Amino acid sequence: MLTYHDLTHHIIPGPQSFSYFIPHLLLPLALLTPRSLLSRWQSIALFMPIIVATTFHAWWSMGGVDVISVDTLLHALLLLVLKDPWADFRYVSRARIDKDDDTGDTQTTTGLPAVTANGQVDKRTSIVQPKGHTKRLDPSSRTSLPPPHEQPYPPTLLTRLPWVGTLLVSLRLNNWKINLPPHDRTQPSVPAFPTRRAFAIYALLSFARGYLILDLTRAYIAQDPYFTDSSLAISSPLPFPALRGLPPQLLRSMVVGAQAWALLGQLFYPLYLLPVGLHALGCLPDDWSPHRWAAYYGPPREIFLHGVRGFWGKYWHQTMRYSVSTPGYAVAEVLGLRGGSWGKYVVVTVVAFGLSGVVHMGLVPPEPAHVTMGVGWIRLCVAGFFWVQAVGIFCETLVARAAVAIYGLEYWQRGNGLTIRLVVNGLWVVAWFTLSLPLLAEFARQLGYWSVWPLPVSVWNGVTTGRWITWPCLER
């Protein structure tokens, strides 16, 4: 029988002391305390030392970091030290235009930012809804749109409670103005779906797509000894003669990437069917219903337009974007790096991916079972995958700037130039992840992720062997 000790020591880190929970209590308490009681620096001096000390004690008790505690510490640093929600934050929303039924007639505001194609990194989070999910308003009706409503820090406790609660759950800071122009000009964010029904359909399709990809890639993993035998290199020969014309590292890296993409995709839309259902029953306000939020993923075209930068900055979910990048802006300001300088860009990128690597170290338990390397090396594998992304981005940016300098920006925006750009970026992204994903593959192999079927019911197993149940605990 799996005990809590086994779970938090051998599978994934978890709380081992009460100190783990103190930052989760102090952060909302600090945000609820008005400036009439504590000034900004008094608030920082009172709350941050305790949050930092208890977080470090929690890490000591756990024998390492975990994702939630690192995220909470970064969130506290962002909201209490690096930014000033009391003075600068505004919650913004636009009143509904039409009645929100499920007939598909609801109209919402648009205004997506234009795609840049100059080889530079766009600092804005791409807010693009899945194709066909949002109707554009007729241009003649735009003048009748109500202006966005902006709510600053509320003066009373009763109104502060939902304001602070919404801020704490708004990890992507959509629908918030935070005194950062590249972010603020896109707010309020564009809802990804016009109706709850559209959201539900997309969520179910997303679930089915992710389920099949997880099932099929796991079926391949079961036949490839690399994923369970730590003595085999990722470049060792493939198990199937028909596949031996493919580079082994390329195929295995793509399998790892597909598994990660499909698994993370299930953490958003399918799970949010519950709050959307509660909204339909009148139990949640409009702003708390995920179908009214911005899309979690941008269009895949961004990867072909901007390469690795487009993958991380425009396509991939932006859940931790501001908690890991804002410290970089603070460091750049201390160093006197301002504007759009290359030095500032390097500092922000290095800090963002550096902190992201530390966050993902929290996936490694303190005493993983059946490993062939030390726990520190396993943590470096998963962190290293994120750390090296900065290297790929810098190389890509330099090449993109050189291409623009030689041929001009306009050449890469249309015709043959655009076609070459799309093809080269696509091949480059595949090549880059073929080089970097082995770090993630080794981390997962050491922790035994590939020895467990991620799905309790397997369509592949059911069709090929007649055994539909993959988890032994469900067969009893």
Tab-separated table of C-alpha atoms in Angstrom:
chain	number	residue	atom	x	y	z
A	1	MET	CA	0.000	0.000	0.000
A	2	LEU	CA	1.338	3.433	-0.970
A	3	THR	CA	1.887	5.601	2.111
A	4	TYR	CA	2.337	9.366	2.281
A	5	HIS	CA	5.999	8.829	3.126
A	6	ASP	CA	6.503	6.681	0.033
A	7	LEU	CA	4.672	9.197	-2.142
A	8	THR	CA	6.637	12.251	-0.990
A	9	HIS	CA	10.042	10.581	-0.748
A	10	HIS	CA	10.102	8.270	-3.758
A	11	ILE	CA	7.613	9.665	-6.291
A	12	ILE	CA	7.150	13.441	-5.951
A	13	PRO	CA	8.117	15.906	-3.168
A	14	GLY	CA	5.452	17.024	-0.733
A	15	PRO	CA	5.016	18.958	2.543
A	16	GLN	CA	6.871	17.589	5.567
A	17	SER	CA	6.312	20.453	8.006
A	18	PHE	CA	3.808	23.167	8.830
A	19	SER	CA	6.304	25.751	7.596
A	20	TYR	CA	5.387	24.667	4.048
A	21	PHE	CA	1.929	26.231	4.421
A	22	ILE	CA	2.883	29.519	6.110
A	23	PRO	CA	3.753	31.377	2.865
A	24	HIS	CA	0.380	30.348	1.427
A	25	LEU	CA	-1.279	32.067	4.380
A	26	LEU	CA	0.973	35.126	4.597
A	27	LEU	CA	0.847	36.134	0.929
A	28	PRO	CA	-2.939	36.718	0.819
A	29	LEU	CA	-2.773	38.312	4.280
A	30	ALA	CA	-0.121	40.740	3.040
A	31	LEU	CA	-2.155	41.617	-0.055
A	32	LEU	CA	-5.279	42.169	2.043
A	33	THR	CA	-3.496	44.595	4.368
A	34	PRO	CA	-4.134	48.183	3.156
A	35	ARG	CA	-1.453	50.822	2.927
A	36	SER	CA	-3.212	52.744	5.702
A	37	LEU	CA	-1.953	50.025	8.070
A	38	LEU	CA	1.422	49.160	6.524
A	39	SER	CA	3.507	51.063	4.021
A	40	ARG	CA	5.049	49.193	1.135
A	41	TRP	CA	8.430	48.767	2.803
A	42	GLN	CA	6.882	47.900	6.138
A	43	SER	CA	4.880	45.190	4.404
A	44	ILE	CA	7.998	43.836	2.690
A	45	ALA	CA	10.006	43.945	5.930
A	46	LEU	CA	7.269	42.156	7.871
A	47	PHE	CA	6.152	39.445	5.477
A	48	MET	CA	9.032	38.598	3.123
A	49	PRO	CA	11.605	37.464	5.740
A	50	ILE	CA	9.047	35.085	7.221
A	51	ILE	CA	7.995	33.797	3.796
A	52	VAL	CA	11.626	33.223	2.773
A	53	ALA	CA	12.616	31.617	6.101
A	54	THR	CA	9.639	29.254	6.233
A	55	THR	CA	10.103	28.304	2.591
A	56	PHE	CA	13.751	27.421	3.186
A	57	HIS	CA	12.770	25.441	6.277
A	58	ALA	CA	10.165	23.593	4.230
A	59	TRP	CA	12.834	22.732	1.630
A	60	TRP	CA	15.163	21.507	4.372
A	61	SER	CA	12.379	19.319	5.782
A	62	MET	CA	11.578	17.907	2.337
A	63	GLY	CA	15.184	17.318	1.378
A	64	GLY	CA	14.846	19.572	-1.649
A	65	VAL	CA	12.530	21.949	-3.447
A	66	ASP	CA	9.091	21.258	-4.866
A	67	VAL	CA	7.204	23.037	-7.633
A	68	ILE	CA	4.447	24.616	-5.538
A	69	SER	CA	6.715	26.092	-2.864
A	70	VAL	CA	9.107	27.597	-5.432
A	71	ASP	CA	6.170	29.034	-7.366
A	72	THR	CA	4.730	30.533	-4.189
A	73	LEU	CA	8.044	32.153	-3.279
A	74	LEU	CA	8.396	33.647	-6.775
A	75	HIS	CA	4.795	34.837	-6.658
A	76	ALA	CA	5.429	36.547	-3.302
A	77	LEU	CA	8.575	38.167	-4.700
A	78	LEU	CA	6.598	39.438	-7.692
A	79	LEU	CA	3.558	40.769	-5.825
A	80	LEU	CA	5.204	42.128	-2.696
A	81	VAL	CA	8.683	43.298	-3.762
A	82	LEU	CA	9.079	43.689	-7.514
A	83	LYS	CA	5.590	45.055	-8.168
A	84	ASP	CA	3.180	47.171	-6.142
A	85	PRO	CA	-0.403	45.905	-6.623
A	86	TRP	CA	-1.722	48.515	-4.174
A	87	ALA	CA	-0.621	51.383	-6.428
A	88	ASP	CA	-0.163	49.926	-9.898
A	89	PHE	CA	-2.490	46.971	-10.443
A	90	ARG	CA	-5.901	47.324	-12.041
A	91	TYR	CA	-8.292	44.484	-12.688
A	92	VAL	CA	-9.781	45.100	-16.123
A	93	SER	CA	-12.822	43.553	-17.731
A	94	ARG	CA	-15.236	44.426	-20.457
A	95	ALA	CA	-18.959	44.188	-19.877
A	96	ARG	CA	-20.744	41.538	-21.887
A	97	ILE	CA	-22.307	42.593	-25.130
A	98	ASP	CA	-24.861	39.877	-25.640
A	99	LYS	CA	-26.605	37.387	-23.452
A	100	ASP	CA	-24.329	34.433	-22.683
A	101	ASP	CA	-26.331	31.498	-23.839
A	102	ASP	CA	-25.007	28.422	-25.607
A	103	THR	CA	-26.445	29.182	-28.998
A	104	GLY	CA	-23.175	30.519	-30.367
A	105	ASP	CA	-24.476	34.091	-30.644
A	106	THR	CA	-22.312	35.636	-27.967
A	107	GLN	CA	-19.932	38.275	-29.296
A	108	THR	CA	-16.784	39.398	-27.559
A	109	THR	CA	-14.176	42.020	-28.226
A	110	THR	CA	-11.101	41.176	-30.232
A	111	GLY	CA	-8.027	43.166	-31.161
A	112	LEU	CA	-5.240	40.605	-31.338
A	113	PRO	CA	-1.715	41.988	-31.548
A	114	ALA	CA	-0.190	41.830	-35.016
A	115	VAL	CA	2.462	39.196	-35.603
A	116	THR	CA	5.934	40.671	-35.877
A	117	ALA	CA	8.374	39.236	-38.353
A	118	ASN	CA	11.577	41.160	-37.813
A	119	GLY	CA	13.579	38.447	-36.118
A	120	GLN	CA	13.168	40.120	-32.721
A	121	VAL	CA	11.626	38.593	-29.641
A	122	ASP	CA	8.133	39.939	-29.046
A	123	LYS	CA	7.820	40.718	-25.349
A	124	ARG	CA	4.060	40.415	-25.404
A	125	THR	CA	2.266	37.270	-24.470
A	126	SER	CA	0.466	36.037	-27.548
A	127	ILE	CA	-3.235	35.964	-26.853
A	128	VAL	CA	-4.716	33.899	-29.619
A	129	GLN	CA	-7.811	31.791	-29.319
A	130	PRO	CA	-8.203	28.398	-30.978
A	131	LYS	CA	-9.258	28.823	-34.579
A	132	GLY	CA	-12.969	29.262	-35.024
A	133	HIS	CA	-13.793	29.716	-31.361
A	134	THR	CA	-14.358	33.463	-31.227
A	135	LYS	CA	-16.497	35.557	-33.526
A	136	ARG	CA	-15.143	38.919	-34.563
A	137	LEU	CA	-17.390	41.881	-34.144
A	138	ASP	CA	-18.613	43.711	-37.173
A	139	PRO	CA	-16.406	46.826	-37.587
A	140	SER	CA	-19.476	49.057	-37.583
A	141	SER	CA	-20.324	47.919	-34.057
A	142	ARG	CA	-16.935	48.691	-32.474
A	143	THR	CA	-17.872	52.251	-31.639
A	144	SER	CA	-20.683	51.004	-29.421
A	145	LEU	CA	-18.423	48.797	-27.283
A	146	PRO	CA	-18.348	49.787	-23.612
A	147	PRO	CA	-14.898	50.801	-22.381
A	148	PRO	CA	-13.040	48.346	-20.160
A	149	HIS	CA	-13.802	48.696	-16.483
A	150	GLU	CA	-10.678	49.024	-14.342
A	151	GLN	CA	-10.810	48.257	-10.650
A	152	PRO	CA	-7.854	49.467	-8.553
A	153	TYR	CA	-6.996	48.175	-5.107
A	154	PRO	CA	-10.343	48.207	-3.261
A	155	PRO	CA	-10.797	50.391	-0.187
A	156	THR	CA	-12.884	47.974	1.899
A	157	LEU	CA	-12.195	44.441	3.082
A	158	LEU	CA	-15.395	43.101	1.553
A	159	THR	CA	-14.434	44.284	-1.919
A	160	ARG	CA	-10.749	43.453	-1.401
A	161	LEU	CA	-11.380	39.763	-0.795
A	162	PRO	CA	-12.502	38.896	-4.356
A	163	TRP	CA	-9.954	41.321	-5.847
A	164	VAL	CA	-7.043	39.678	-4.031
A	165	GLY	CA	-8.441	36.206	-4.607
A	166	THR	CA	-8.661	36.838	-8.332
A	167	LEU	CA	-5.123	38.222	-8.388
A	168	LEU	CA	-3.720	35.147	-6.642
A	169	VAL	CA	-5.311	32.741	-9.107
A	170	SER	CA	-4.391	34.883	-12.140
A	171	LEU	CA	-0.980	33.306	-12.688
A	172	ARG	CA	-0.794	34.585	-16.268
A	173	LEU	CA	-2.022	38.043	-15.196
A	174	ASN	CA	-4.588	38.133	-17.970
A	175	ASN	CA	-7.129	40.926	-17.421
A	176	TRP	CA	-4.703	42.785	-15.152
A	177	LYS	CA	-2.834	45.997	-15.813
A	178	ILE	CA	0.430	45.835	-13.920
A	179	ASN	CA	2.268	48.996	-15.034
A	180	LEU	CA	4.154	47.086	-17.740
A	181	PRO	CA	3.241	48.564	-21.157
A	182	PRO	CA	4.029	45.497	-23.337
A	183	HIS	CA	1.639	43.502	-21.164
A	184	ASP	CA	-0.944	46.169	-20.415
A	185	ARG	CA	-1.670	47.142	-24.005
A	186	THR	CA	-3.222	43.718	-24.646
A	187	GLN	CA	-5.603	43.874	-21.670
A	188	PRO	CA	-8.387	42.973	-21.191
A	189	SER	CA	-7.453	39.701	-22.816
A	190	VAL	CA	-9.543	38.180	-25.587
A	191	PRO	CA	-11.778	35.302	-24.412
A	192	ALA	CA	-10.784	32.076	-26.129
A	193	PHE	CA	-14.350	30.828	-26.558
A	194	PRO	CA	-17.654	32.547	-27.290
A	195	THR	CA	-19.769	30.044	-25.336
A	196	ARG	CA	-19.508	27.313	-22.746
A	197	ARG	CA	-20.547	24.780	-25.363
A	198	ALA	CA	-17.641	25.743	-27.616
A	199	PHE	CA	-15.290	25.373	-24.656
A	200	ALA	CA	-16.702	21.957	-23.748
A	201	ILE	CA	-16.370	20.674	-27.315
A	202	TYR	CA	-12.780	21.857	-27.557
A	203	ALA	CA	-11.934	20.426	-24.117
A	204	LEU	CA	-13.293	17.013	-25.069
A	205	LEU	CA	-11.435	17.059	-28.382
A	206	SER	CA	-8.272	18.120	-26.549
A	207	PHE	CA	-8.707	15.239	-24.126
A	208	ALA	CA	-9.240	12.714	-26.918
A	209	ARG	CA	-6.219	13.989	-28.839
A	210	GLY	CA	-3.958	13.922	-25.779
A	211	TYR	CA	-5.263	10.505	-24.742
A	212	LEU	CA	-4.464	8.923	-28.096
A	213	ILE	CA	-1.007	10.508	-28.271
A	214	LEU	CA	-0.152	9.363	-24.742
A	215	ASP	CA	-1.420	5.874	-25.500
A	216	LEU	CA	0.417	5.478	-28.810
A	217	THR	CA	3.710	6.947	-27.602
A	218	ARG	CA	3.558	4.763	-24.492
A	219	ALA	CA	2.956	1.751	-26.728
A	220	TYR	CA	6.199	2.584	-28.531
A	221	ILE	CA	8.036	3.161	-25.248
A	222	ALA	CA	7.030	-0.338	-24.118
A	223	GLN	CA	8.906	-1.772	-27.111
A	224	ASP	CA	12.039	0.381	-26.917
A	225	PRO	CA	14.454	-0.785	-24.174
A	226	TYR	CA	16.168	2.629	-24.047
A	227	PHE	CA	13.349	4.042	-21.944
A	228	THR	CA	13.768	1.498	-19.127
A	229	ASP	CA	17.409	0.430	-19.407
A	230	SER	CA	19.670	3.141	-18.003
A	231	SER	CA	22.747	1.527	-19.564
A	232	LEU	CA	21.531	2.309	-23.096
A	233	ALA	CA	22.405	5.622	-24.717
A	234	ILE	CA	19.754	7.619	-26.516
A	235	SER	CA	21.729	7.056	-29.727
A	236	SER	CA	21.651	3.247	-29.379
A	237	PRO	CA	20.032	1.343	-32.305
A	238	LEU	CA	16.256	1.397	-32.546
A	239	PRO	CA	14.409	-1.865	-31.793
A	240	PHE	CA	12.504	-2.038	-35.083
A	241	PRO	CA	14.388	-2.732	-38.338
A	242	ALA	CA	11.855	-0.657	-40.284
A	243	LEU	CA	12.772	2.418	-38.222
A	244	ARG	CA	16.546	2.079	-38.351
A	245	GLY	CA	16.779	4.586	-41.166
A	246	LEU	CA	15.762	7.266	-38.662
A	247	PRO	CA	18.292	8.852	-36.292
A	248	PRO	CA	17.582	7.181	-32.901
A	249	GLN	CA	18.026	10.400	-30.922
A	250	LEU	CA	15.581	12.219	-33.192
A	251	LEU	CA	12.841	9.605	-32.854
A	252	ARG	CA	13.225	9.155	-29.109
A	253	SER	CA	13.366	12.895	-28.492
A	254	MET	CA	10.164	13.410	-30.473
A	255	VAL	CA	8.475	10.642	-28.460
A	256	VAL	CA	9.515	12.369	-25.222
A	257	GLY	CA	8.298	15.730	-26.531
A	258	ALA	CA	4.977	14.269	-27.634
A	259	GLN	CA	4.465	12.691	-24.209
A	260	ALA	CA	5.188	15.978	-22.412
A	261	TRP	CA	2.978	17.981	-24.784
A	262	ALA	CA	0.042	15.580	-24.512
A	263	LEU	CA	0.314	15.267	-20.727
A	264	LEU	CA	0.517	19.013	-20.070
A	265	GLY	CA	-2.335	19.608	-22.488
A	266	GLN	CA	-4.571	17.608	-20.170
A	267	LEU	CA	-3.839	19.964	-17.269
A	268	PHE	CA	-5.803	22.832	-18.761
A	269	TYR	CA	-8.916	22.492	-20.891
A	270	PRO	CA	-10.301	19.068	-19.782
A	271	LEU	CA	-9.858	19.820	-16.073
A	272	TYR	CA	-11.568	23.190	-16.478
A	273	LEU	CA	-14.826	21.576	-17.516
A	274	LEU	CA	-15.763	21.537	-13.809
A	275	PRO	CA	-15.564	25.309	-13.199
A	276	VAL	CA	-17.234	25.970	-16.539
A	277	GLY	CA	-20.038	23.678	-15.427
A	278	LEU	CA	-20.273	25.535	-12.119
A	279	HIS	CA	-20.518	28.777	-14.081
A	280	ALA	CA	-23.401	27.316	-16.073
A	281	LEU	CA	-25.166	26.587	-12.771
A	282	GLY	CA	-24.611	30.164	-11.594
A	283	CYS	CA	-22.068	29.163	-8.930
A	284	LEU	CA	-19.141	31.118	-10.395
A	285	PRO	CA	-18.960	34.688	-11.726
A	286	ASP	CA	-18.114	35.337	-15.363
A	287	ASP	CA	-14.487	36.279	-14.698
A	288	TRP	CA	-13.838	32.969	-12.922
A	289	SER	CA	-15.095	30.788	-15.746
A	290	PRO	CA	-12.182	29.452	-17.867
A	291	HIS	CA	-14.108	29.774	-21.120
A	292	ARG	CA	-13.880	33.554	-20.654
A	293	TRP	CA	-10.101	33.443	-20.276
A	294	ALA	CA	-7.442	33.890	-22.934
A	295	ALA	CA	-6.274	30.759	-24.751
A	296	TYR	CA	-3.537	28.815	-22.990
A	297	TYR	CA	-1.672	28.004	-26.187
A	298	GLY	CA	-0.994	30.192	-29.186
A	299	PRO	CA	-1.228	28.949	-32.792
A	300	PRO	CA	1.492	26.489	-33.939
A	301	ARG	CA	2.301	28.899	-36.782
A	302	GLU	CA	4.193	31.012	-34.248
A	303	ILE	CA	6.788	28.229	-33.995
A	304	PHE	CA	7.437	28.380	-37.727
A	305	LEU	CA	7.497	32.177	-37.716
A	306	HIS	CA	9.787	32.641	-34.713
A	307	GLY	CA	11.458	29.284	-34.036
A	308	VAL	CA	12.405	28.409	-30.463
A	309	ARG	CA	11.464	31.955	-29.390
A	310	GLY	CA	8.036	31.474	-30.912
A	311	PHE	CA	7.648	28.128	-29.125
A	312	TRP	CA	8.417	29.450	-25.647
A	313	GLY	CA	7.200	33.027	-26.009
A	314	LYS	CA	4.087	32.700	-28.137
A	315	TYR	CA	2.937	29.087	-28.452
A	316	TRP	CA	3.646	27.442	-25.092
A	317	HIS	CA	1.417	28.209	-22.108
A	318	GLN	CA	2.473	31.345	-20.242
A	319	THR	CA	1.578	30.226	-16.721
A	320	MET	CA	4.905	31.218	-15.152
A	321	ARG	CA	5.886	33.960	-17.600
A	322	TYR	CA	5.836	36.945	-15.250
A	323	SER	CA	6.888	35.219	-12.029
A	324	VAL	CA	10.148	34.040	-13.638
A	325	SER	CA	10.840	36.980	-15.983
A	326	THR	CA	10.088	39.957	-13.707
A	327	PRO	CA	13.158	39.293	-11.485
A	328	GLY	CA	15.234	39.543	-14.668
A	329	TYR	CA	13.813	42.987	-15.410
A	330	ALA	CA	14.712	44.028	-11.859
A	331	VAL	CA	18.292	42.769	-12.285
A	332	ALA	CA	18.578	44.588	-15.624
A	333	GLU	CA	17.385	47.809	-14.014
A	334	VAL	CA	19.942	47.486	-11.224
A	335	LEU	CA	22.642	46.977	-13.870
A	336	GLY	CA	21.442	50.074	-15.728
A	337	LEU	CA	20.295	48.104	-18.783
A	338	ARG	CA	17.272	49.878	-20.187
A	339	GLY	CA	15.122	49.948	-23.293
A	340	GLY	CA	15.478	47.195	-25.867
A	341	SER	CA	19.217	46.659	-25.455
A	342	TRP	CA	20.799	43.290	-26.147
A	343	GLY	CA	22.255	43.214	-22.623
A	344	LYS	CA	18.831	43.594	-21.054
A	345	TYR	CA	17.416	40.905	-23.304
A	346	VAL	CA	20.201	38.500	-22.291
A	347	VAL	CA	19.709	39.164	-18.575
A	348	VAL	CA	15.923	38.748	-18.691
A	349	THR	CA	16.158	35.546	-20.738
A	350	VAL	CA	18.854	33.975	-18.570
A	351	VAL	CA	17.008	34.785	-15.341
A	352	ALA	CA	13.645	33.573	-16.696
A	353	PHE	CA	14.917	30.193	-17.867
A	354	GLY	CA	17.212	29.921	-14.860
A	355	LEU	CA	14.293	30.251	-12.456
A	356	SER	CA	12.135	27.993	-14.603
A	357	GLY	CA	14.785	25.305	-14.252
A	358	VAL	CA	14.750	25.676	-10.461
A	359	VAL	CA	10.947	25.374	-10.449
A	360	HIS	CA	11.114	22.121	-12.395
A	361	MET	CA	13.748	20.728	-10.038
A	362	GLY	CA	10.786	20.416	-7.707
A	363	LEU	CA	9.578	17.388	-9.680
A	364	VAL	CA	12.412	15.258	-8.279
A	365	PRO	CA	11.750	13.510	-4.927
A	366	PRO	CA	14.497	13.390	-2.293
A	367	GLU	CA	14.887	9.585	-2.462
A	368	PRO	CA	13.914	8.356	-5.941
A	369	ALA	CA	13.875	4.569	-6.209
A	370	HIS	CA	15.874	2.464	-8.692
A	371	VAL	CA	18.109	5.276	-9.941
A	372	THR	CA	21.609	4.956	-11.368
A	373	MET	CA	22.736	8.517	-10.639
A	374	GLY	CA	22.565	10.834	-7.655
A	375	VAL	CA	19.459	12.886	-6.974
A	376	GLY	CA	21.452	16.069	-7.562
A	377	TRP	CA	22.346	14.966	-11.081
A	378	ILE	CA	18.717	14.130	-11.805
A	379	ARG	CA	17.708	17.625	-10.708
A	380	LEU	CA	20.413	19.070	-12.946
A	381	CYS	CA	19.032	17.081	-15.884
A	382	VAL	CA	15.547	18.561	-15.639
A	383	ALA	CA	16.816	22.042	-14.771
A	384	GLY	CA	19.445	21.844	-17.496
A	385	PHE	CA	16.784	21.310	-20.149
A	386	PHE	CA	15.347	24.736	-19.335
A	387	TRP	CA	18.705	26.404	-18.797
A	388	VAL	CA	19.999	25.486	-22.246
A	389	GLN	CA	16.906	26.982	-23.905
A	390	ALA	CA	18.470	30.410	-23.389
A	391	VAL	CA	21.460	29.279	-25.470
A	392	GLY	CA	19.211	28.192	-28.331
A	393	ILE	CA	17.294	31.464	-28.176
A	394	PHE	CA	20.463	33.579	-28.266
A	395	CYS	CA	21.836	31.661	-31.268
A	396	GLU	CA	18.516	31.975	-33.049
A	397	THR	CA	18.214	35.686	-32.337
A	398	LEU	CA	21.682	36.423	-33.692
A	399	VAL	CA	20.978	34.480	-36.892
A	400	ALA	CA	17.593	36.176	-37.304
A	401	ARG	CA	19.107	39.628	-36.894
A	402	ALA	CA	21.818	38.798	-39.406
A	403	ALA	CA	19.216	37.535	-41.896
A	404	VAL	CA	17.215	40.743	-41.547
A	405	ALA	CA	20.347	42.871	-41.890
A	406	ILE	CA	21.396	41.073	-45.080
A	407	TYR	CA	18.094	40.650	-46.905
A	408	GLY	CA	15.882	43.218	-45.219
A	409	LEU	CA	12.780	42.674	-43.120
A	410	GLU	CA	10.303	42.796	-45.984
A	411	TYR	CA	11.919	39.827	-47.765
A	412	TRP	CA	11.089	37.477	-44.879
A	413	GLN	CA	7.456	38.581	-44.605
A	414	ARG	CA	6.081	37.310	-47.927
A	415	GLY	CA	6.711	35.157	-50.966
A	416	ASN	CA	9.774	32.923	-51.191
A	417	GLY	CA	11.386	34.591	-48.219
A	418	LEU	CA	8.461	33.718	-45.960
A	419	THR	CA	8.419	30.126	-47.263
A	420	ILE	CA	12.129	29.720	-46.559
A	421	ARG	CA	11.650	31.244	-43.127
A	422	LEU	CA	8.852	28.824	-42.217
A	423	VAL	CA	10.753	25.756	-43.437
A	424	VAL	CA	14.076	26.696	-41.848
A	425	ASN	CA	12.491	27.579	-38.514
A	426	GLY	CA	10.536	24.312	-38.487
A	427	LEU	CA	13.658	22.225	-39.163
A	428	TRP	CA	15.661	24.241	-36.652
A	429	VAL	CA	13.111	23.701	-33.877
A	430	VAL	CA	13.115	19.931	-34.493
A	431	ALA	CA	16.929	19.900	-34.493
A	432	TRP	CA	17.153	22.002	-31.329
A	433	PHE	CA	14.768	19.857	-29.333
A	434	THR	CA	16.500	16.726	-30.612
A	435	LEU	CA	19.629	18.117	-28.951
A	436	SER	CA	18.014	19.333	-25.707
A	437	LEU	CA	15.192	16.885	-24.977
A	438	PRO	CA	17.562	14.022	-24.019
A	439	LEU	CA	18.092	15.886	-20.726
A	440	LEU	CA	14.370	15.646	-20.024
A	441	ALA	CA	14.315	12.034	-21.215
A	442	GLU	CA	17.086	11.056	-18.789
A	443	PHE	CA	15.317	12.787	-15.895
A	444	ALA	CA	12.116	10.865	-16.650
A	445	ARG	CA	13.958	7.574	-17.178
A	446	GLN	CA	15.749	7.842	-13.847
A	447	LEU	CA	12.461	8.451	-12.029
A	448	GLY	CA	10.826	5.485	-13.739
A	449	TYR	CA	8.194	7.496	-15.591
A	450	TRP	CA	8.475	5.263	-18.638
A	451	SER	CA	7.768	2.068	-16.658
A	452	VAL	CA	4.224	3.147	-15.835
A	453	TRP	CA	1.403	3.421	-18.329
A	454	PRO	CA	0.041	6.961	-17.854
A	455	LEU	CA	-3.523	5.917	-18.703
A	456	PRO	CA	-5.647	3.491	-16.667
A	457	VAL	CA	-7.364	2.247	-19.830
A	458	SER	CA	-5.397	1.708	-23.035
A	459	VAL	CA	-7.074	1.605	-26.418
A	460	TRP	CA	-3.870	0.243	-27.957
A	461	ASN	CA	-3.589	-2.589	-25.433
A	462	GLY	CA	-7.262	-3.358	-25.716
A	463	VAL	CA	-7.171	-3.663	-29.492
A	464	THR	CA	-3.858	-5.523	-29.768
A	465	THR	CA	-3.888	-7.763	-26.682
A	466	GLY	CA	-7.416	-7.640	-25.298
A	467	ARG	CA	-6.189	-6.135	-21.998
A	468	TRP	CA	-7.829	-2.744	-21.688
A	469	ILE	CA	-6.853	-2.094	-18.038
A	470	THR	CA	-3.215	-1.055	-17.548
A	471	TRP	CA	-3.230	-0.253	-13.838
A	472	PRO	CA	-3.108	-3.475	-11.753
A	473	CYS	CA	-4.901	-1.806	-8.831
A	474	LEU	CA	-8.033	-1.498	-10.983
A	475	GLU	CA	-8.130	-5.208	-11.841
A	476	ARG	CA	-8.865	-6.365	-8.329
